[in-house]
Tab-separated table of C-alpha atoms in Angstrom:
chain	number	residue	atom	x	y	z
E	166	MET	CA	-238.816	53.341	-95.255
E	167	SER	CA	-240.962	55.294	-92.765
E	168	LYS	CA	-240.542	54.712	-89.042
E	169	PHE	CA	-244.086	53.365	-88.810
E	170	ILE	CA	-243.523	50.745	-91.529
E	171	LYS	CA	-240.103	49.845	-90.133
E	172	SER	CA	-241.470	49.511	-86.589
E	173	THR	CA	-244.391	47.442	-87.834
E	174	VAL	CA	-242.102	45.091	-89.777
E	175	ILE	CA	-239.814	44.601	-86.762
E	176	LEU	CA	-242.782	43.947	-84.478
E	177	LEU	CA	-244.329	41.575	-87.014
E	178	ILE	CA	-241.124	39.547	-87.236
E	179	GLY	CA	-240.722	39.578	-83.464
E	180	GLY	CA	-244.408	38.853	-82.958
E	181	PHE	CA	-244.218	35.913	-85.346
E	182	ILE	CA	-241.229	34.444	-83.479
E	183	THR	CA	-242.791	34.934	-80.041
E	184	LYS	CA	-246.118	33.569	-81.294
E	185	ILE	CA	-244.360	30.430	-82.538
E	186	ILE	CA	-242.581	30.054	-79.195
E	187	GLY	CA	-245.859	30.789	-77.409
E	188	MET	CA	-247.510	28.056	-79.456
E	189	PHE	CA	-244.805	25.612	-78.362
E	190	ILE	CA	-245.371	26.709	-74.766
E	191	ARG	CA	-249.088	25.974	-75.165
E	192	ILE	CA	-248.288	22.604	-76.764
E	193	ILE	CA	-245.999	21.700	-73.861
E	194	MET	CA	-248.595	22.757	-71.299
E	195	SER	CA	-251.580	21.098	-72.975
E	196	ARG	CA	-249.834	17.790	-73.681
E	197	LYS	CA	-248.294	17.495	-70.235
E	198	LEU	CA	-251.260	18.818	-68.221
E	199	GLY	CA	-254.216	17.536	-70.262
E	200	PRO	CA	-257.638	19.242	-70.479
E	201	GLU	CA	-258.242	19.101	-66.720
E	202	GLY	CA	-254.860	20.626	-65.871
E	203	MET	CA	-255.384	23.301	-68.524
E	204	GLY	CA	-258.794	23.940	-66.988
E	205	ILE	CA	-257.297	24.601	-63.555
E	206	TYR	CA	-254.640	26.827	-65.104
E	207	SER	CA	-257.322	28.688	-67.090
E	208	LEU	CA	-259.360	29.275	-63.928
E	209	MET	CA	-256.374	31.117	-62.402
E	210	MET	CA	-255.453	33.218	-65.423
E	211	PRO	CA	-258.219	35.858	-65.110
E	212	THR	CA	-256.987	36.650	-61.593
E	213	PHE	CA	-253.402	36.857	-62.846
E	214	SER	CA	-254.389	39.163	-65.710
E	215	LEU	CA	-256.220	41.477	-63.305
E	216	LEU	CA	-253.218	41.605	-60.957
E	217	ILE	CA	-250.852	42.397	-63.843
E	218	ALA	CA	-253.125	45.205	-65.052
E	219	LEU	CA	-253.260	46.677	-61.538
E	220	SER	CA	-249.501	46.366	-60.973
E	221	GLN	CA	-248.689	48.132	-64.255
E	222	PHE	CA	-251.344	50.832	-63.673
E	223	GLY	CA	-251.107	51.897	-67.312
E	224	PHE	CA	-247.549	53.167	-66.834
E	225	PRO	CA	-246.135	51.505	-69.999
E	226	ILE	CA	-248.661	53.427	-72.112
E	227	SER	CA	-248.259	56.720	-70.214
E	228	ILE	CA	-244.452	56.518	-70.399
E	229	SER	CA	-244.630	55.727	-74.116
E	230	LYS	CA	-247.014	58.636	-74.719
E	231	LEU	CA	-244.957	61.233	-72.796
E	232	ILE	CA	-241.664	60.145	-74.352
E	233	SER	CA	-243.142	60.066	-77.885
E	234	GLU	CA	-244.146	63.744	-77.526
E	235	ARG	CA	-240.396	64.568	-77.281
E	236	LYS	CA	-240.919	67.473	-74.894
E	237	ARG	CA	-239.433	66.180	-71.610
E	238	ASN	CA	-236.389	64.576	-70.045
E	239	ASN	CA	-236.780	60.840	-70.671
E	240	PHE	CA	-234.841	59.765	-67.607
E	241	LYS	CA	-236.933	61.905	-65.279
E	242	ILE	CA	-240.083	60.373	-66.740
E	243	MET	CA	-238.756	56.893	-65.945
E	244	VAL	CA	-237.651	57.807	-62.411
E	245	SER	CA	-240.932	59.519	-61.565
E	246	VAL	CA	-242.898	56.297	-61.949
E	247	VAL	CA	-240.834	54.260	-59.465
E	248	PRO	CA	-242.339	55.338	-56.075
E	249	ILE	CA	-245.975	54.686	-56.955
E	250	ALA	CA	-245.121	51.458	-58.815
E	251	VAL	CA	-243.385	50.118	-55.674
E	252	ILE	CA	-246.360	51.017	-53.453
E	253	ILE	CA	-248.905	49.400	-55.800
E	254	ASN	CA	-246.902	46.170	-56.046
E	255	LEU	CA	-246.465	45.913	-52.260
E	256	ILE	CA	-250.208	46.319	-51.718
E	257	LEU	CA	-250.985	43.608	-54.283
E	258	ILE	CA	-248.455	41.179	-52.759
E	259	ILE	CA	-250.031	41.593	-49.310
E	260	PHE	CA	-253.528	41.261	-50.786
E	261	MET	CA	-252.721	37.954	-52.487
E	262	PHE	CA	-251.034	36.620	-49.340
E	263	ILE	CA	-254.293	37.189	-47.443
E	264	PHE	CA	-256.966	36.379	-50.041
E	265	SER	CA	-255.543	33.573	-52.217
E	266	LYS	CA	-257.261	30.889	-50.152
E	267	PRO	CA	-260.742	32.499	-50.138
E	268	ILE	CA	-260.540	33.181	-53.890
E	269	SER	CA	-259.651	29.564	-54.685
E	270	VAL	CA	-262.210	27.985	-52.330
E	271	TYR	CA	-265.231	30.291	-52.400
E	272	LEU	CA	-265.008	32.000	-55.800
E	273	LEU	CA	-263.313	29.559	-58.165
E	274	HIS	CA	-264.553	26.450	-56.300
E	275	GLU	CA	-261.193	24.796	-56.952
E	276	ASN	CA	-258.798	24.205	-54.023
E	277	ARG	CA	-255.966	23.276	-56.385
E	278	CYS	CA	-255.690	26.915	-57.505
E	279	PHE	CA	-254.487	28.113	-54.079
E	280	LEU	CA	-250.707	27.764	-54.419
E	281	GLY	CA	-250.774	29.192	-57.935
E	282	LEU	CA	-252.731	32.241	-56.768
E	283	LEU	CA	-250.370	32.699	-53.829
E	284	SER	CA	-247.368	32.647	-56.171
E	285	MET	CA	-248.742	35.434	-58.370
E	286	GLY	CA	-247.860	38.248	-55.976
E	287	ILE	CA	-244.164	37.362	-56.129
E	288	THR	CA	-244.067	37.746	-59.913
E	289	LEU	CA	-245.729	41.179	-60.133
E	290	PRO	CA	-242.686	43.456	-59.450
E	291	PHE	CA	-240.726	41.689	-62.195
E	292	ILE	CA	-243.574	41.943	-64.716
E	293	SER	CA	-244.265	45.631	-63.998
E	294	THR	CA	-240.550	46.527	-64.216
E	295	SER	CA	-240.105	44.922	-67.637
E	296	SER	CA	-243.311	46.525	-68.942
E	297	ILE	CA	-242.188	49.987	-67.787
E	298	LEU	CA	-238.884	49.550	-69.631
E	299	ARG	CA	-240.767	48.469	-72.745
E	300	GLY	CA	-242.883	51.611	-72.483
E	301	TYR	CA	-239.704	53.677	-72.788
E	302	PHE	CA	-238.590	51.890	-75.960
E	303	PHE	CA	-242.061	52.155	-77.516
E	304	GLY	CA	-242.003	55.896	-76.901
E	305	LYS	CA	-238.607	56.122	-78.601
E	306	GLU	CA	-239.930	53.915	-81.444
E	307	LYS	CA	-237.097	51.453	-80.826
E	308	MET	CA	-238.680	48.063	-81.334
E	309	ILE	CA	-235.630	45.782	-81.424
E	310	PRO	CA	-235.091	45.834	-77.612
E	311	HIS	CA	-238.765	44.959	-77.079
E	312	VAL	CA	-238.677	42.151	-79.639
E	313	LEU	CA	-235.382	40.685	-78.441
E	314	SER	CA	-236.405	40.773	-74.763
E	315	ASN	CA	-239.708	39.050	-75.604
E	316	VAL	CA	-238.001	36.313	-77.596
E	317	VAL	CA	-235.396	35.606	-74.899
E	318	GLU	CA	-238.067	35.703	-72.191
E	319	ASP	CA	-240.317	33.243	-74.023
E	320	ILE	CA	-237.464	30.840	-74.776
E	321	ALA	CA	-236.487	30.824	-71.104
E	322	ARG	CA	-240.075	30.159	-70.016
E	323	MET	CA	-240.521	27.416	-72.613
E	324	LEU	CA	-237.437	25.581	-71.344
E	325	LEU	CA	-238.472	26.012	-67.718
E	326	LEU	CA	-241.921	24.596	-68.429
E	327	TYR	CA	-240.662	21.734	-70.593
E	328	PHE	CA	-238.242	20.420	-67.974
E	329	GLY	CA	-240.128	21.517	-64.854
E	330	ILE	CA	-243.760	20.512	-65.415
E	331	PRO	CA	-243.170	16.702	-65.344
E	332	TYR	CA	-241.145	16.988	-62.123
E	333	PHE	CA	-243.617	19.202	-60.251
E	334	LEU	CA	-246.640	17.343	-61.640
E	335	ASN	CA	-245.439	14.280	-59.750
E	336	MET	CA	-245.574	16.370	-56.580
E	337	GLY	CA	-249.197	17.346	-57.204
E	338	ILE	CA	-251.157	19.490	-59.644
E	339	ASP	CA	-251.363	22.369	-57.121
E	340	LYS	CA	-247.575	22.538	-56.786
E	341	CYS	CA	-247.216	22.350	-60.556
E	342	MET	CA	-249.549	25.356	-60.920
E	343	ALA	CA	-247.377	27.342	-58.483
E	344	TYR	CA	-244.229	26.412	-60.406
E	345	MET	CA	-245.765	27.486	-63.709
E	346	ILE	CA	-246.619	30.901	-62.279
E	347	LEU	CA	-243.191	31.332	-60.660
E	348	THR	CA	-241.373	30.696	-63.947
E	349	ASN	CA	-242.359	34.292	-64.751
E	350	VAL	CA	-239.882	35.524	-62.116
E	351	ILE	CA	-236.923	34.024	-63.984
E	352	SER	CA	-238.160	34.793	-67.514
E	353	GLU	CA	-239.078	38.401	-66.679
E	354	SER	CA	-235.718	38.916	-64.930
E	355	ILE	CA	-233.927	37.815	-68.092
E	356	SER	CA	-236.115	40.189	-70.109
E	357	ILE	CA	-235.237	43.089	-67.773
E	358	VAL	CA	-231.523	42.440	-68.188
E	359	VAL	CA	-231.861	42.476	-71.996
E	360	LEU	CA	-233.816	45.756	-71.927
E	361	LEU	CA	-231.312	47.410	-69.579
E	362	LEU	CA	-228.491	46.608	-71.997
E	363	PHE	CA	-230.185	48.783	-74.637
E	364	LEU	CA	-230.608	51.870	-72.444
E	365	PRO	CA	-228.463	54.810	-73.607
E	366	LYS	CA	-225.405	55.902	-71.636
E	367	LYS	CA	-227.144	59.115	-70.561
E	368	PHE	CA	-229.145	56.979	-68.124
E	369	ASP	CA	-226.035	56.879	-65.913
E	370	LEU	CA	-227.444	56.993	-62.364
E	371	SER	CA	-224.346	58.684	-60.896
E	372	ASN	CA	-224.805	61.897	-62.863
E	373	VAL	CA	-228.560	62.514	-62.582
E	374	SER	CA	-230.860	63.234	-59.649
E	375	LEU	CA	-233.131	60.318	-58.793
E	376	LYS	CA	-235.763	62.607	-57.295
E	377	ALA	CA	-239.166	62.166	-58.950
E	378	ASP	CA	-240.473	65.123	-60.917
E	379	LYS	CA	-243.909	66.137	-59.571
E	380	ASN	CA	-245.204	67.281	-62.955
E	381	ASN	CA	-244.112	64.046	-64.596
E	382	LEU	CA	-245.619	61.988	-61.775
E	383	ARG	CA	-248.916	63.860	-62.030
E	384	ASP	CA	-249.118	63.331	-65.802
E	385	LEU	CA	-248.034	59.703	-65.558
E	386	VAL	CA	-250.737	58.976	-62.985
E	387	ARG	CA	-253.352	60.936	-64.958
E	388	ILE	CA	-252.624	59.197	-68.258
E	389	GLY	CA	-251.959	55.842	-66.587
E	390	SER	CA	-255.150	55.852	-64.531
E	391	SER	CA	-257.189	56.851	-67.567
E	392	SER	CA	-255.628	54.295	-69.902
E	393	THR	CA	-255.580	51.491	-67.354
E	394	SER	CA	-259.181	52.015	-66.240
E	395	SER	CA	-260.410	50.363	-69.417
E	396	ARG	CA	-257.956	47.501	-69.071
E	397	ILE	CA	-258.678	46.979	-65.368
E	398	ILE	CA	-262.426	46.926	-65.945
E	399	GLY	CA	-261.880	44.468	-68.798
E	400	ASN	CA	-259.837	42.274	-66.489
E	401	ILE	CA	-262.436	42.552	-63.727
E	402	GLY	CA	-264.928	41.160	-66.221
E	403	TYR	CA	-262.427	38.435	-67.134
E	404	PHE	CA	-261.900	37.741	-63.407
E	405	LEU	CA	-265.659	37.379	-62.853
E	406	GLU	CA	-266.071	35.104	-65.876
E	407	PRO	CA	-264.951	31.776	-64.319
E	408	ILE	CA	-266.611	32.710	-61.010
E	409	ILE	CA	-270.027	33.246	-62.618
E	410	LEU	CA	-269.581	30.332	-65.013
E	411	THR	CA	-268.596	27.717	-62.420
E	412	SER	CA	-271.146	28.901	-59.850
E	413	LEU	CA	-274.115	28.890	-62.248
E	414	LEU	CA	-273.188	25.664	-64.028
E	415	LEU	CA	-272.747	23.912	-60.682
E	416	TYR	CA	-276.128	25.311	-59.655
E	417	SER	CA	-277.625	23.999	-62.915
E	418	GLY	CA	-276.402	20.513	-62.088
E	419	TYR	CA	-273.250	20.201	-64.202
E	420	ASN	CA	-270.356	18.186	-62.806
E	421	LYS	CA	-267.309	20.182	-61.638
E	422	ASP	CA	-264.910	17.987	-63.614
E	423	PHE	CA	-266.952	18.607	-66.788
E	424	ILE	CA	-266.863	22.378	-66.220
E	425	VAL	CA	-263.103	22.453	-65.560
E	426	THR	CA	-262.339	20.217	-68.561
E	427	GLU	CA	-264.517	22.147	-71.041
E	428	TYR	CA	-263.226	25.471	-69.736
E	429	GLY	CA	-259.717	24.140	-70.276
E	430	ILE	CA	-260.579	23.122	-73.858
E	431	ILE	CA	-261.930	26.597	-74.670
E	432	ASN	CA	-259.120	28.568	-73.010
E	433	GLY	CA	-256.319	26.064	-73.559
E	434	PHE	CA	-256.994	24.924	-77.128
E	435	VAL	CA	-259.691	26.989	-78.879
E	436	MET	CA	-258.813	30.562	-77.903
E	437	PRO	CA	-255.033	30.231	-78.552
E	438	ILE	CA	-255.735	29.014	-82.092
E	439	LEU	CA	-258.192	31.837	-82.792
E	440	LEU	CA	-255.716	34.341	-81.351
E	441	LEU	CA	-252.822	33.190	-83.562
E	442	PRO	CA	-253.264	36.101	-86.020
E	443	SER	CA	-253.308	38.564	-83.135
E	444	PHE	CA	-249.520	38.950	-83.224
E	445	PHE	CA	-250.035	40.886	-86.474
E	446	THR	CA	-252.699	43.162	-85.001
E	447	SER	CA	-250.739	43.550	-81.765
E	448	ALA	CA	-247.594	44.539	-83.690
E	449	ILE	CA	-249.550	47.021	-85.778
E	450	SER	CA	-251.241	48.611	-82.752
E	451	HIS	CA	-247.964	48.931	-80.815
E	452	ALA	CA	-246.249	50.592	-83.778
E	453	LEU	CA	-249.306	52.765	-84.344
E	454	LEU	CA	-249.476	54.324	-80.867
E	455	PRO	CA	-246.447	56.690	-80.917
E	456	ASN	CA	-247.116	57.696	-84.536
E	457	ILE	CA	-250.750	58.615	-83.989
E	458	SER	CA	-249.963	60.235	-80.627
E	459	TYR	CA	-247.438	62.547	-82.295
E	460	ALA	CA	-249.605	63.225	-85.366
E	461	TYR	CA	-252.810	63.919	-83.412
E	462	SER	CA	-251.087	66.163	-80.844
E	463	ASN	CA	-249.775	68.246	-83.753
E	464	GLY	CA	-253.106	68.458	-85.579
E	465	MET	CA	-252.107	66.126	-88.436
E	466	THR	CA	-255.541	64.515	-88.913
E	467	LYS	CA	-254.815	63.234	-92.426
E	468	VAL	CA	-251.794	61.316	-91.141
E	469	VAL	CA	-253.943	59.755	-88.414
E	470	LYS	CA	-256.520	58.625	-90.989
E	471	LYS	CA	-253.832	57.194	-93.248
E	472	LYS	CA	-252.144	55.201	-90.487
E	473	LEU	CA	-255.485	53.883	-89.217
E	474	LYS	CA	-256.595	52.742	-92.695
E	475	GLN	CA	-253.250	51.015	-93.212
E	476	SER	CA	-253.498	49.180	-89.904
E	477	ILE	CA	-257.105	48.024	-90.430
E	478	LEU	CA	-256.339	46.852	-93.977
E	479	ILE	CA	-253.326	44.831	-92.838
E	480	SER	CA	-255.374	43.347	-89.985
E	481	LEU	CA	-258.110	42.251	-92.418
E	482	LEU	CA	-255.593	40.836	-94.912
E	483	VAL	CA	-254.370	38.598	-92.112
E	484	GLY	CA	-257.680	38.028	-90.330
E	485	ILE	CA	-259.928	36.992	-93.236
E	486	PRO	CA	-257.725	34.173	-94.643
E	487	SER	CA	-257.091	32.957	-91.081
E	488	THR	CA	-260.836	32.842	-90.410
E	489	ILE	CA	-261.441	30.767	-93.555
E	490	ILE	CA	-258.766	28.277	-92.480
E	491	PHE	CA	-260.188	28.082	-88.950
E	492	MET	CA	-263.696	27.385	-90.249
E	493	LEU	CA	-262.650	24.767	-92.824
E	494	PHE	CA	-259.892	22.875	-91.004
E	495	PRO	CA	-260.380	23.152	-87.201
E	496	ASN	CA	-259.827	19.425	-86.686
E	497	LYS	CA	-256.500	19.417	-88.532
E	498	LEU	CA	-255.277	22.478	-86.617
E	499	LEU	CA	-256.206	20.948	-83.251
E	500	LEU	CA	-254.537	17.642	-84.125
E	501	LEU	CA	-251.418	19.337	-85.498
E	502	ILE	CA	-250.924	21.722	-82.583
E	503	TYR	CA	-252.409	19.982	-79.544
E	504	ASN	CA	-252.836	16.360	-80.686
E	505	THR	CA	-256.557	16.490	-79.864
E	506	ASN	CA	-259.862	16.910	-81.665
E	507	LYS	CA	-261.649	18.529	-78.727
E	508	GLY	CA	-263.004	22.007	-79.413
E	509	ILE	CA	-263.838	21.722	-83.133
E	510	ASN	CA	-267.385	23.046	-82.807
E	511	TYR	CA	-266.288	25.877	-80.522
E	512	ILE	CA	-263.799	27.058	-83.159
E	513	ARG	CA	-266.370	26.955	-85.954
E	514	VAL	CA	-268.822	29.071	-83.952
E	515	LEU	CA	-266.224	31.663	-82.862
E	516	ALA	CA	-264.142	31.990	-86.039
E	517	LEU	CA	-266.308	34.447	-87.998
E	518	PRO	CA	-266.931	36.965	-85.167
E	519	PHE	CA	-263.182	37.003	-84.490
E	520	ILE	CA	-262.639	39.019	-87.683
E	521	LEU	CA	-263.905	41.999	-85.682
E	522	HIS	CA	-261.505	41.134	-82.872
E	523	TYR	CA	-258.542	41.350	-85.258
E	524	ILE	CA	-259.329	44.963	-86.206
E	525	GLN	CA	-260.230	45.981	-82.654
E	526	ALA	CA	-256.583	46.235	-81.514
E	527	PRO	CA	-255.487	49.039	-83.904
E	528	ILE	CA	-258.793	50.859	-83.334
E	529	SER	CA	-258.383	50.912	-79.547
E	530	ALA	CA	-254.669	51.768	-79.877
E	531	SER	CA	-255.640	54.790	-81.988
E	532	LEU	CA	-258.117	55.990	-79.363
E	533	GLN	CA	-255.437	55.558	-76.687
E	534	ALA	CA	-252.903	57.531	-78.703
E	535	MET	CA	-255.430	60.332	-79.208
E	536	GLY	CA	-256.083	60.495	-75.470
E	537	LYS	CA	-259.726	59.377	-75.795
E	538	MET	CA	-259.572	57.152	-72.726
E	539	LYS	CA	-263.115	57.975	-71.614
E	540	ASP	CA	-264.565	56.489	-74.799
E	541	LEU	CA	-262.440	53.368	-74.429
E	542	LEU	CA	-263.520	53.062	-70.815
E	543	LEU	CA	-267.215	53.349	-71.648
E	544	GLY	CA	-266.883	50.829	-74.470
E	545	THR	CA	-265.159	48.380	-72.155
E	546	ILE	CA	-267.744	48.868	-69.384
E	547	PHE	CA	-270.681	48.319	-71.748
E	548	GLY	CA	-268.926	45.351	-73.384
E	549	ILE	CA	-268.259	43.701	-70.024
E	550	ILE	CA	-271.819	44.276	-68.831
E	551	ILE	CA	-273.171	42.691	-72.024
E	552	LYS	CA	-270.727	39.790	-71.729
E	553	LEU	CA	-271.530	39.027	-68.082
E	554	LEU	CA	-275.287	39.389	-68.628
E	555	THR	CA	-275.280	37.000	-71.583
E	556	LEU	CA	-272.995	34.623	-69.650
E	557	THR	CA	-275.383	34.654	-66.694
E	558	ILE	CA	-278.488	34.097	-68.823
E	559	PHE	CA	-277.091	31.381	-71.096
E	560	SER	CA	-275.334	29.521	-68.272
E	561	LEU	CA	-278.803	28.782	-66.878
E	562	VAL	CA	-280.404	27.399	-70.054
E	563	PHE	CA	-278.578	24.046	-70.049
E	564	ILE	CA	-276.357	24.530	-73.107
E	565	GLY	CA	-273.123	23.829	-71.233
E	566	LEU	CA	-270.145	26.017	-72.086
E	567	TYR	CA	-271.873	27.500	-75.143
E	568	GLY	CA	-273.121	30.204	-72.800
E	569	LEU	CA	-269.497	31.330	-72.537
E	570	ILE	CA	-269.110	31.206	-76.337
E	571	ILE	CA	-272.194	33.409	-76.841
E	572	SER	CA	-270.940	35.901	-74.244
E	573	ILE	CA	-267.527	36.137	-75.962
E	574	ILE	CA	-269.176	36.835	-79.336
E	575	SER	CA	-271.506	39.495	-77.925
E	576	SER	CA	-268.602	41.304	-76.258
E	577	ILE	CA	-266.408	41.277	-79.383
E	578	VAL	CA	-269.152	42.590	-81.655
E	579	PHE	CA	-270.295	45.387	-79.369
E	580	THR	CA	-266.872	46.642	-78.230
E	581	THR	CA	-265.358	46.762	-81.733
E	582	LEU	CA	-268.317	48.570	-83.280
E	583	TYR	CA	-268.569	51.008	-80.380
E	584	ASP	CA	-264.846	51.905	-80.508
E	585	TYR	CA	-264.957	52.307	-84.293
E	586	TYR	CA	-267.967	54.628	-84.035
E	587	ASN	CA	-266.135	56.840	-81.523
E	588	LEU	CA	-262.946	56.878	-83.582
E	589	LYS	CA	-264.830	58.066	-86.662
E	590	ARG	CA	-266.248	60.981	-84.648
E	591	TYR	CA	-262.745	62.328	-83.916
E	592	ILE	CA	-261.152	61.983	-87.343
E	593	LYS	CA	-263.882	63.233	-89.688
């Protein structure tokens, strides 16, 4: 069995397990918090995603890429990333300490987000450390450490949320939001310990210089800044989404409770169901990156084409049947998973366009592996502009949260087609 197939199978199994656990986490959260609580949590998540993207600075991808080329000392690559990672995380912690209150009050228009936003800074060093370690194992094409650490991490977080949410909810929804964010400190710490156990003995700190290699640092920053630019811009768009949505809907006369509740339904119930098949596409794209990086850097264009076709075919074999189920039985899925029937129409409208979303992951992973970060960046910028423009326009035409639905569809369609067009140009 080839390494690519083996890695994909391991990631699929691991992805399936973590997706099941993630579904239980969502069930726990939605049933204990309700639509309004999920709405408040969903309002905070774009900020959290942006902070995570900034704290990682694309280092997991750059580490994976450099290690997969098999031309440098792996330990020196890992050490070289530490100084800048520490600086970035310190800056973000200070930033959130100062600006959490203004973001919650003036941008999100929801005071109950404050403590949750404040807690995010504390979690960032733990999240960035675990992601850097995962980057090493991806580069080595060792997927078991990644899978095992994810499973253990998710189980820990599920237990923390199950037993902790009722207790902290009695203290107030704002304190419960802070607790939910801070559970990442414990779960990520457990994940780090698991990953460290799989590091080879040659990583013995007593025998190797801990001084960062300037060449490695330069390449890590170059690749990381290029690869993370697309992700950061995407997260900036995601960050602006609830700000624009709440501001314009409030201006249009919608009640704040209605906005928060419907936003919670879309992000707490609808999107997780539509994203269920994404563990397949995510597994495929993660396994694809080191293979295509190695093949493309060595001029093996036919191998690149073969791997890409395999990944798109697998994504469609999963995505198309899932879409049919989502369109035919949205009420049964919502009742089974979340014990609610809210969000049926949203699912039916979004299901078909999400087929493109399922194949977008391996396409963008291929462009990343080939070093075509500029094309990814441009696609993301144009996609975000289209999304925010459509969100702005349709939030003012009195169709409620369907303005958000239309903006999501427009972004998916454009970004996937644009990335596919660019990919075809490089592998003719």
